Amino acid sequence: MNAKNTDFGTFAQDVMLGLNSTPKTLPSKYFYDAKGDKLFQQIMALPEYYLTRKEYEVLEGQHKQILTEIIALDKPFNLVELGAGDGMKTKILLRYLTEMNVEFTYYPVDFSGSVLEELEESLATEFPALNVNPIQDTYRDSLKKQVWENGKPNLILFLGANLGNFGMDEAKNIIDHLRVGTKKGDLVLLGFDLKKNPQIILNAYHDKQGVTREFNMNLLDRINSELDADFDRDSFTHWPTYDPVSGECRSYLVSQKSQVVTIGALNQSFEFEAFESIFTEISKKYSLSEISHLASLGGFEVKENFMDSEGYFADVLWVKK
Ligand code: AVJ
């Protein structure tokens, strides 16, 4: 597998499009280079960042119920995972399926090649008998290509609140890709961070140690090194917000002064007014009714919503009608 996780043209093109937009934006999928992957690992261990621990609790405590349907089919199936990451949570499911002697192939999909490489290595030691078929792609393109489709039933995992990184319209579009990319009887397990006390949500994206700040700033470093730019990271501040109505947690990098940034690879300079911002990330929080609405848009029936003890996080199981 190739460790380089972005096509040069695409990164350059997306940066150009984003910084030429009003307001300026940069896509959060570019957070995840080798350094960004490490920073995200650190975020998951932060006291304020409850998401990973809560989902872990759901999977740890309820994996048997979650996997009842797929095991009951009693046939070989495909386990597809969109946004596999380090596989920490998925390994709970893999362990149980292996113990139950179920026959399946695991297709981890991730945009980051370095993440897939590490995952493959750790799986080879922890689950030597597991059939693994890594796919380096975006969620949407992988759902279009469906390289796993072989007539067997699919269980598609979309864990970790990854769908939250899309606004409502885009999330609906991805659900539509899921609709097209699945057949009757296929199962989907999606992770959603739920609406809760706004302060708890905001704190998760505004940690005391400043790791989330660094995670955002890494995007500027990355543009500097990969696209020959001269962003001065000290003249930008990280500004997270949470809107309890839309459930949107948004992150911005705000220019502290009027300045010009030059991106060599694009042969272009970008002017920032004082306090002009770059929108970097959305992490949408859902209510259970919004989630059910998404299910019906995708032609799915809600089997069950699995939640942690505080109702912070849900892994929802849908079946294709
Ligand atoms: C990986 C998309 C679930 O939105 O909570 C963590 C990424 N951004 N802190 C999230 C993230 C800032 C994370 N997801």
mmCIF file of C-alpha atoms and ligand atoms in Angstrom:
data_model
loop_
_atom_site.group_PDB
_atom_site.id
_atom_site.type_symbol
_atom_site.label_atom_id
_atom_site.label_comp_id
_atom_site.label_asym_id
_atom_site.label_seq_id
_atom_site.Cartn_x
_atom_site.Cartn_y
_atom_site.Cartn_z
ATOM 1 C CA MET A 1 0.000 0.000 0.000
ATOM 2 C CA ASN A 2 1.204 3.451 -0.877
ATOM 3 C CA ALA A 3 1.731 5.684 2.172
ATOM 4 C CA LYS A 4 1.090 8.897 0.311
ATOM 5 C CA ASN A 5 -2.492 9.650 1.114
ATOM 6 C CA THR A 6 -3.372 12.474 -1.171
ATOM 7 C CA ASP A 7 -3.094 13.013 -4.811
ATOM 8 C CA PHE A 8 -1.103 16.248 -5.177
ATOM 9 C CA GLY A 9 -3.524 17.705 -7.680
ATOM 10 C CA THR A 10 -6.539 17.102 -5.507
ATOM 11 C CA PHE A 11 -5.082 18.671 -2.344
ATOM 12 C CA ALA A 12 -3.820 21.688 -4.292
ATOM 13 C CA GLN A 13 -7.141 21.984 -6.092
ATOM 14 C CA ASP A 14 -9.221 21.772 -2.913
ATOM 15 C CA VAL A 15 -7.027 24.339 -1.159
ATOM 16 C CA MET A 16 -7.343 26.645 -4.140
ATOM 17 C CA LEU A 17 -11.139 26.266 -4.268
ATOM 18 C CA GLY A 18 -11.510 26.686 -0.502
ATOM 19 C CA LEU A 19 -9.352 29.773 -0.138
ATOM 20 C CA ASN A 20 -10.931 31.432 -3.149
ATOM 21 C CA SER A 21 -14.409 30.966 -1.625
ATOM 22 C CA THR A 22 -16.210 33.521 0.474
ATOM 23 C CA PRO A 23 -16.130 32.754 3.344
ATOM 24 C CA LYS A 24 -12.818 30.896 3.104
ATOM 25 C CA THR A 25 -12.876 27.184 3.865
ATOM 26 C CA LEU A 26 -10.499 24.209 3.960
ATOM 27 C CA PRO A 27 -11.790 20.609 3.962
ATOM 28 C CA SER A 28 -11.277 18.725 7.240
ATOM 29 C CA LYS A 29 -10.395 15.504 5.427
ATOM 30 C CA TYR A 30 -6.915 16.992 4.969
ATOM 31 C CA PHE A 31 -6.363 17.041 8.748
ATOM 32 C CA TYR A 32 -5.290 13.433 8.488
ATOM 33 C CA ASP A 33 -1.696 13.199 7.316
ATOM 34 C CA ALA A 34 0.798 11.229 9.439
ATOM 35 C CA LYS A 35 1.066 14.094 11.957
ATOM 36 C CA GLY A 36 -2.710 14.666 11.934
ATOM 37 C CA ASP A 37 -3.363 10.955 12.522
ATOM 38 C CA LYS A 38 -1.102 11.142 15.614
ATOM 39 C CA LEU A 39 -2.868 14.285 16.844
ATOM 40 C CA PHE A 40 -6.245 12.636 16.442
ATOM 41 C CA GLN A 41 -4.983 9.697 18.515
ATOM 42 C CA GLN A 42 -4.078 12.249 21.224
ATOM 43 C CA ILE A 43 -7.512 13.881 20.937
ATOM 44 C CA MET A 44 -9.197 10.538 21.570
ATOM 45 C CA ALA A 45 -7.315 10.279 24.878
ATOM 46 C CA LEU A 46 -8.250 13.802 26.064
ATOM 47 C CA PRO A 47 -10.461 14.064 29.169
ATOM 48 C CA GLU A 48 -12.819 16.457 27.315
ATOM 49 C CA TYR A 49 -13.187 14.253 24.232
ATOM 50 C CA TYR A 50 -15.906 11.845 25.379
ATOM 51 C CA LEU A 51 -16.906 10.527 21.941
ATOM 52 C CA THR A 52 -14.466 7.641 21.566
ATOM 53 C CA ARG A 53 -14.861 6.418 25.139
ATOM 54 C CA LYS A 54 -18.645 6.528 24.884
ATOM 55 C CA GLU A 55 -18.749 4.613 21.632
ATOM 56 C CA TYR A 56 -16.281 2.141 23.078
ATOM 57 C CA GLU A 57 -18.679 1.627 25.993
ATOM 58 C CA VAL A 58 -21.542 0.962 23.565
ATOM 59 C CA LEU A 59 -19.585 -1.584 21.544
ATOM 60 C CA GLU A 60 -17.935 -3.201 24.546
ATOM 61 C CA GLY A 61 -21.235 -3.585 26.396
ATOM 62 C CA GLN A 62 -23.591 -4.401 23.516
ATOM 63 C CA HIS A 63 -21.579 -6.040 20.729
ATOM 64 C CA LYS A 64 -23.458 -9.331 21.095
ATOM 65 C CA GLN A 65 -26.842 -7.691 20.498
ATOM 66 C CA ILE A 66 -25.374 -5.540 17.713
ATOM 67 C CA LEU A 67 -24.072 -8.607 15.871
ATOM 68 C CA THR A 68 -27.054 -10.906 16.500
ATOM 69 C CA GLU A 69 -28.675 -10.228 13.108
ATOM 70 C CA ILE A 70 -25.624 -10.774 10.955
ATOM 71 C CA ILE A 71 -24.608 -13.932 12.838
ATOM 72 C CA ALA A 72 -28.161 -15.301 12.621
ATOM 73 C CA LEU A 73 -27.948 -15.207 8.806
ATOM 74 C CA ASP A 74 -25.440 -18.017 9.176
ATOM 75 C CA LYS A 75 -23.634 -17.308 5.901
ATOM 76 C CA PRO A 76 -20.340 -15.706 4.914
ATOM 77 C CA PHE A 77 -20.619 -11.921 4.691
ATOM 78 C CA ASN A 78 -18.657 -8.755 3.969
ATOM 79 C CA LEU A 79 -17.756 -6.460 6.839
ATOM 80 C CA VAL A 80 -17.149 -3.082 5.232
ATOM 81 C CA GLU A 81 -15.901 -0.222 7.366
ATOM 82 C CA LEU A 82 -16.040 3.365 6.117
ATOM 83 C CA GLY A 83 -13.362 5.413 7.896
ATOM 84 C CA ALA A 84 -11.623 2.520 9.634
ATOM 85 C CA GLY A 85 -9.054 4.596 11.556
ATOM 86 C CA ASP A 86 -7.000 2.625 14.061
ATOM 87 C CA GLY A 87 -9.658 -0.092 14.302
ATOM 88 C CA MET A 88 -9.657 0.070 18.128
ATOM 89 C CA LYS A 89 -13.426 -0.089 18.358
ATOM 90 C CA THR A 90 -13.867 -2.427 15.410
ATOM 91 C CA LYS A 91 -11.558 -4.960 17.046
ATOM 92 C CA ILE A 92 -14.274 -5.533 19.665
ATOM 93 C CA LEU A 93 -16.539 -6.708 16.843
ATOM 94 C CA LEU A 94 -13.750 -8.604 15.049
ATOM 95 C CA ARG A 95 -12.855 -10.457 18.261
ATOM 96 C CA TYR A 96 -16.410 -11.587 18.861
ATOM 97 C CA LEU A 97 -17.000 -12.635 15.241
ATOM 98 C CA THR A 98 -13.753 -14.603 15.314
ATOM 99 C CA GLU A 99 -14.736 -16.290 18.590
ATOM 100 C CA MET A 100 -18.078 -17.222 17.084
ATOM 101 C CA ASN A 101 -16.285 -18.782 14.113
ATOM 102 C CA VAL A 102 -18.182 -16.672 11.620
ATOM 103 C CA GLU A 103 -16.860 -16.497 8.073
ATOM 104 C CA PHE A 104 -16.387 -12.980 6.731
ATOM 105 C CA THR A 105 -13.989 -10.659 4.927
ATOM 106 C CA TYR A 106 -13.091 -7.299 6.442
ATOM 107 C CA TYR A 107 -12.875 -4.354 4.017
ATOM 108 C CA PRO A 108 -11.499 -1.322 5.883
ATOM 109 C CA VAL A 109 -11.931 1.852 3.814
ATOM 110 C CA ASP A 110 -9.892 4.899 4.732
ATOM 111 C CA PHE A 111 -8.708 8.034 2.996
ATOM 112 C CA SER A 112 -5.373 7.830 4.798
ATOM 113 C CA GLY A 113 -2.843 5.317 3.472
ATOM 114 C CA SER A 114 -0.702 5.504 6.606
ATOM 115 C CA VAL A 115 -3.726 4.635 8.752
ATOM 116 C CA LEU A 116 -4.514 1.607 6.573
ATOM 117 C CA GLU A 117 -0.938 0.385 6.722
ATOM 118 C CA GLU A 118 -0.837 0.524 10.507
ATOM 119 C CA LEU A 119 -4.228 -1.141 10.733
ATOM 120 C CA GLU A 120 -3.136 -3.964 8.433
ATOM 121 C CA GLU A 121 -0.026 -4.567 10.526
ATOM 122 C CA SER A 122 -1.857 -4.650 13.839
ATOM 123 C CA LEU A 123 -4.564 -6.930 12.419
ATOM 124 C CA ALA A 124 -1.952 -9.341 11.099
ATOM 125 C CA THR A 125 -0.576 -9.826 14.608
ATOM 126 C CA GLU A 126 -3.855 -9.771 16.534
ATOM 127 C CA PHE A 127 -6.032 -11.640 14.029
ATOM 128 C CA PRO A 128 -3.683 -13.721 11.864
ATOM 129 C CA ALA A 129 -6.532 -15.748 10.329
ATOM 130 C CA LEU A 130 -8.653 -12.732 9.382
ATOM 131 C CA ASN A 131 -9.275 -12.003 5.700
ATOM 132 C CA VAL A 132 -8.513 -8.306 5.233
ATOM 133 C CA ASN A 133 -8.923 -6.311 2.064
ATOM 134 C CA PRO A 134 -7.962 -2.634 2.651
ATOM 135 C CA ILE A 135 -9.378 0.037 0.350
ATOM 136 C CA GLN A 136 -7.823 3.496 0.171
ATOM 137 C CA ASP A 137 -10.646 5.752 -0.954
ATOM 138 C CA THR A 138 -13.241 8.311 0.078
ATOM 139 C CA TYR A 139 -16.579 7.156 1.528
ATOM 140 C CA ARG A 140 -18.538 8.165 -1.509
ATOM 141 C CA ASP A 141 -16.210 6.741 -4.143
ATOM 142 C CA SER A 142 -15.916 3.453 -2.297
ATOM 143 C CA LEU A 143 -19.721 3.212 -2.139
ATOM 144 C CA LYS A 144 -19.900 3.924 -5.853
ATOM 145 C CA LYS A 145 -17.311 1.279 -6.765
ATOM 146 C CA GLN A 146 -18.430 -1.339 -4.204
ATOM 147 C CA VAL A 147 -15.346 -3.473 -4.808
ATOM 148 C CA TRP A 148 -16.608 -5.783 -2.028
ATOM 149 C CA GLU A 149 -19.889 -6.621 -3.767
ATOM 150 C CA ASN A 150 -20.030 -10.378 -4.424
ATOM 151 C CA GLY A 151 -23.659 -11.180 -3.680
ATOM 152 C CA LYS A 152 -22.941 -11.939 -0.017
ATOM 153 C CA PRO A 153 -24.748 -9.955 2.687
ATOM 154 C CA ASN A 154 -22.999 -6.755 3.773
ATOM 155 C CA LEU A 155 -22.620 -5.244 7.203
ATOM 156 C CA ILE A 156 -21.420 -1.704 6.651
ATOM 157 C CA LEU A 157 -19.846 0.112 9.593
ATOM 158 C CA PHE A 158 -19.713 3.873 9.677
ATOM 159 C CA LEU A 159 -18.571 4.428 13.249
ATOM 160 C CA GLY A 160 -16.918 7.209 15.198
ATOM 161 C CA ALA A 161 -19.360 10.003 14.376
ATOM 162 C CA ASN A 162 -17.634 10.313 10.998
ATOM 163 C CA LEU A 163 -20.908 11.179 9.279
ATOM 164 C CA GLY A 164 -21.003 14.214 11.586
ATOM 165 C CA ASN A 165 -18.134 15.714 9.601
ATOM 166 C CA PHE A 166 -20.635 16.515 6.877
ATOM 167 C CA GLY A 167 -23.335 19.145 7.016
ATOM 168 C CA MET A 168 -26.953 17.986 6.797
ATOM 169 C CA ASP A 169 -27.159 18.202 2.999
ATOM 170 C CA GLU A 170 -23.922 16.328 2.484
ATOM 171 C CA ALA A 171 -24.884 13.744 5.096
ATOM 172 C CA LYS A 172 -28.101 13.157 3.146
ATOM 173 C CA ASN A 173 -26.014 12.738 0.015
ATOM 174 C CA ILE A 174 -23.835 10.118 1.708
ATOM 175 C CA ILE A 175 -26.931 8.314 2.976
ATOM 176 C CA ASP A 176 -28.096 8.311 -0.619
ATOM 177 C CA HIS A 177 -24.811 6.684 -1.637
ATOM 178 C CA LEU A 178 -25.449 4.113 1.100
ATOM 179 C CA ARG A 179 -28.918 3.565 -0.344
ATOM 180 C CA VAL A 180 -27.471 2.899 -3.806
ATOM 181 C CA GLY A 181 -24.511 0.935 -2.440
ATOM 182 C CA THR A 182 -26.553 -1.629 -0.478
ATOM 183 C CA LYS A 183 -29.085 -4.318 -1.297
ATOM 184 C CA LYS A 184 -32.180 -5.602 0.507
ATOM 185 C CA GLY A 185 -31.280 -7.174 3.841
ATOM 186 C CA ASP A 186 -27.881 -5.468 4.131
ATOM 187 C CA LEU A 187 -27.143 -4.050 7.567
ATOM 188 C CA VAL A 188 -25.604 -0.705 8.417
ATOM 189 C CA LEU A 189 -24.202 0.335 11.801
ATOM 190 C CA LEU A 190 -23.662 4.084 12.128
ATOM 191 C CA GLY A 191 -22.155 6.086 14.983
ATOM 192 C CA PHE A 192 -23.730 9.421 15.928
ATOM 193 C CA ASP A 193 -22.731 11.888 18.585
ATOM 194 C CA LEU A 194 -26.003 13.041 20.150
ATOM 195 C CA LYS A 195 -27.204 16.505 21.141
ATOM 196 C CA LYS A 196 -26.466 17.129 24.807
ATOM 197 C CA ASN A 197 -25.453 19.927 27.192
ATOM 198 C CA PRO A 198 -23.788 22.423 24.815
ATOM 199 C CA GLN A 199 -20.905 23.088 27.219
ATOM 200 C CA ILE A 200 -19.895 19.427 27.190
ATOM 201 C CA ILE A 201 -19.860 19.472 23.384
ATOM 202 C CA LEU A 202 -17.915 22.716 23.088
ATOM 203 C CA ASN A 203 -15.304 21.543 25.606
ATOM 204 C CA ALA A 204 -14.660 18.429 23.524
ATOM 205 C CA TYR A 205 -13.477 20.685 20.679
ATOM 206 C CA HIS A 206 -11.751 23.245 22.884
ATOM 207 C CA ASP A 207 -9.480 21.156 25.068
ATOM 208 C CA LYS A 208 -7.302 22.734 27.739
ATOM 209 C CA GLN A 209 -4.090 21.238 26.368
ATOM 210 C CA GLY A 210 -4.686 22.759 22.934
ATOM 211 C CA VAL A 211 -4.413 19.485 21.006
ATOM 212 C CA THR A 212 -7.497 20.301 18.923
ATOM 213 C CA ARG A 213 -5.980 23.696 18.158
ATOM 214 C CA GLU A 214 -2.816 21.942 16.974
ATOM 215 C CA PHE A 215 -4.943 19.523 14.921
ATOM 216 C CA ASN A 216 -6.445 22.502 13.051
ATOM 217 C CA MET A 217 -3.117 24.311 12.747
ATOM 218 C CA ASN A 218 -1.580 21.216 11.207
ATOM 219 C CA LEU A 219 -3.614 22.015 8.123
ATOM 220 C CA LEU A 220 -1.678 25.269 7.699
ATOM 221 C CA ASP A 221 1.637 23.463 8.298
ATOM 222 C CA ARG A 222 0.637 20.935 5.704
ATOM 223 C CA ILE A 223 -0.153 23.596 3.109
ATOM 224 C CA ASN A 224 3.194 25.236 3.920
ATOM 225 C CA SER A 225 5.222 22.077 3.436
ATOM 226 C CA GLU A 226 3.301 20.343 0.651
ATOM 227 C CA LEU A 227 2.253 23.367 -1.368
ATOM 228 C CA ASP A 228 5.176 25.670 -0.673
ATOM 229 C CA ALA A 229 3.180 28.289 1.242
ATOM 230 C CA ASP A 230 4.070 30.851 3.915
ATOM 231 C CA PHE A 231 1.217 30.687 6.444
ATOM 232 C CA ASP A 232 2.359 32.177 9.758
ATOM 233 C CA ARG A 233 0.479 29.927 12.153
ATOM 234 C CA ASP A 234 1.011 32.336 15.087
ATOM 235 C CA SER A 235 -1.151 34.921 13.395
ATOM 236 C CA PHE A 236 -4.163 32.572 13.347
ATOM 237 C CA THR A 237 -6.257 31.494 16.328
ATOM 238 C CA HIS A 238 -8.432 28.417 16.620
ATOM 239 C CA TRP A 239 -12.099 29.216 17.306
ATOM 240 C CA PRO A 240 -14.635 26.419 17.898
ATOM 241 C CA THR A 241 -18.387 27.133 18.147
ATOM 242 C CA TYR A 242 -21.486 25.065 18.907
ATOM 243 C CA ASP A 243 -25.019 25.918 17.811
ATOM 244 C CA PRO A 244 -27.545 23.911 19.851
ATOM 245 C CA VAL A 245 -30.311 24.414 17.266
ATOM 246 C CA SER A 246 -28.534 22.974 14.237
ATOM 247 C CA GLY A 247 -26.335 20.746 16.409
ATOM 248 C CA GLU A 248 -23.359 21.994 14.432
ATOM 249 C CA CYS A 249 -20.012 22.241 16.143
ATOM 250 C CA ARG A 250 -17.786 24.270 13.824
ATOM 251 C CA SER A 251 -14.100 25.110 13.907
ATOM 252 C CA TYR A 252 -12.485 28.173 12.442
ATOM 253 C CA LEU A 253 -8.971 29.562 12.090
ATOM 254 C CA VAL A 254 -9.200 33.323 12.510
ATOM 255 C CA SER A 255 -6.587 35.636 11.051
ATOM 256 C CA GLN A 256 -5.449 37.994 13.816
ATOM 257 C CA LYS A 257 -4.399 40.711 11.403
ATOM 258 C CA SER A 258 -4.619 41.796 7.804
ATOM 259 C CA GLN A 259 -2.078 39.702 5.907
ATOM 260 C CA VAL A 260 -1.177 38.114 2.594
ATOM 261 C CA VAL A 261 -0.346 34.421 2.291
ATOM 262 C CA THR A 262 1.396 33.087 -0.790
ATOM 263 C CA ILE A 263 1.002 29.504 -1.967
ATOM 264 C CA GLY A 264 3.872 28.696 -4.310
ATOM 265 C CA ALA A 265 2.380 25.563 -5.827
ATOM 266 C CA LEU A 266 -0.741 27.505 -6.813
ATOM 267 C CA ASN A 267 1.187 30.528 -7.924
ATOM 268 C CA GLN A 268 -1.324 32.624 -6.038
ATOM 269 C CA SER A 269 -1.504 34.990 -3.065
ATOM 270 C CA PHE A 270 -4.474 35.159 -0.739
ATOM 271 C CA GLU A 271 -5.472 38.270 1.148
ATOM 272 C CA PHE A 272 -6.856 37.998 4.650
ATOM 273 C CA GLU A 273 -8.638 40.923 6.224
ATOM 274 C CA ALA A 274 -8.139 41.376 9.945
ATOM 275 C CA PHE A 275 -10.292 38.741 11.718
ATOM 276 C CA GLU A 276 -11.312 37.025 8.539
ATOM 277 C CA SER A 277 -11.770 33.315 9.200
ATOM 278 C CA ILE A 278 -11.173 29.981 7.515
ATOM 279 C CA PHE A 279 -13.895 27.447 8.245
ATOM 280 C CA THR A 280 -12.135 24.103 8.796
ATOM 281 C CA GLU A 281 -14.519 21.536 10.238
ATOM 282 C CA ILE A 282 -18.094 20.671 11.085
ATOM 283 C CA SER A 283 -18.992 18.004 13.650
ATOM 284 C CA LYS A 284 -22.742 17.701 13.657
ATOM 285 C CA LYS A 285 -24.589 16.434 16.710
ATOM 286 C CA TYR A 286 -27.856 14.603 16.098
ATOM 287 C CA SER A 287 -31.165 13.967 17.821
ATOM 288 C CA LEU A 288 -32.646 10.465 17.548
ATOM 289 C CA SER A 289 -35.489 11.802 15.397
ATOM 290 C CA GLU A 290 -33.041 13.327 12.900
ATOM 291 C CA ILE A 291 -31.273 9.959 12.757
ATOM 292 C CA SER A 292 -34.521 8.104 12.056
ATOM 293 C CA HIS A 293 -35.299 10.593 9.328
ATOM 294 C CA LEU A 294 -31.937 9.819 7.683
ATOM 295 C CA ALA A 295 -32.719 6.097 7.888
ATOM 296 C CA SER A 296 -35.970 6.521 5.983
ATOM 297 C CA LEU A 297 -34.273 8.700 3.351
ATOM 298 C CA GLY A 298 -31.848 5.854 2.696
ATOM 299 C CA GLY A 299 -34.595 3.232 2.480
ATOM 300 C CA PHE A 300 -33.560 1.674 5.772
ATOM 301 C CA GLU A 301 -35.573 0.487 8.730
ATOM 302 C CA VAL A 302 -34.201 1.270 12.194
ATOM 303 C CA LYS A 303 -33.503 -2.047 13.957
ATOM 304 C CA GLU A 304 -32.189 -0.615 17.197
ATOM 305 C CA ASN A 305 -30.421 2.417 18.692
ATOM 306 C CA PHE A 306 -27.608 1.296 20.991
ATOM 307 C CA MET A 307 -26.562 3.982 23.496
ATOM 308 C CA ASP A 308 -24.144 4.489 26.376
ATOM 309 C CA SER A 309 -25.385 4.900 29.963
ATOM 310 C CA GLU A 310 -25.546 8.713 29.724
ATOM 311 C CA GLY A 311 -27.159 8.857 26.294
ATOM 312 C CA TYR A 312 -24.201 10.774 24.837
ATOM 313 C CA PHE A 313 -23.556 8.574 21.841
ATOM 314 C CA ALA A 314 -25.540 6.166 19.661
ATOM 315 C CA ASP A 315 -24.559 3.336 17.367
ATOM 316 C CA VAL A 316 -27.662 2.716 15.304
ATOM 317 C CA LEU A 317 -28.400 -0.468 13.418
ATOM 318 C CA TRP A 318 -30.375 -0.173 10.191
ATOM 319 C CA VAL A 319 -31.550 -2.824 7.759
ATOM 320 C CA LYS A 320 -32.159 -2.187 4.060
ATOM 321 C CA LYS A 321 -35.787 -2.620 3.052
HETATM 322 C C1 AVJ B 1 -13.176 11.869 13.664
HETATM 323 C C2 AVJ B 1 -14.876 13.252 12.795
HETATM 324 C C3 AVJ B 1 -15.306 11.963 14.737
HETATM 325 O O1 AVJ B 1 -15.596 15.385 14.596
HETATM 326 O O2 AVJ B 1 -15.303 14.648 16.597
HETATM 327 C C4 AVJ B 1 -11.976 15.609 16.758
HETATM 328 C C5 AVJ B 1 -12.713 14.718 14.438
HETATM 329 N N1 AVJ B 1 -12.185 17.046 15.184
HETATM 330 N N2 AVJ B 1 -11.681 16.825 17.249
HETATM 331 C C6 AVJ B 1 -14.977 14.696 15.419
HETATM 332 C C7 AVJ B 1 -12.301 15.758 15.444
HETATM 333 C C8 AVJ B 1 -11.782 17.693 16.302
HETATM 334 C C9 AVJ B 1 -13.821 13.845 14.942
HETATM 335 N N3 AVJ B 1 -14.277 12.756 14.020
#
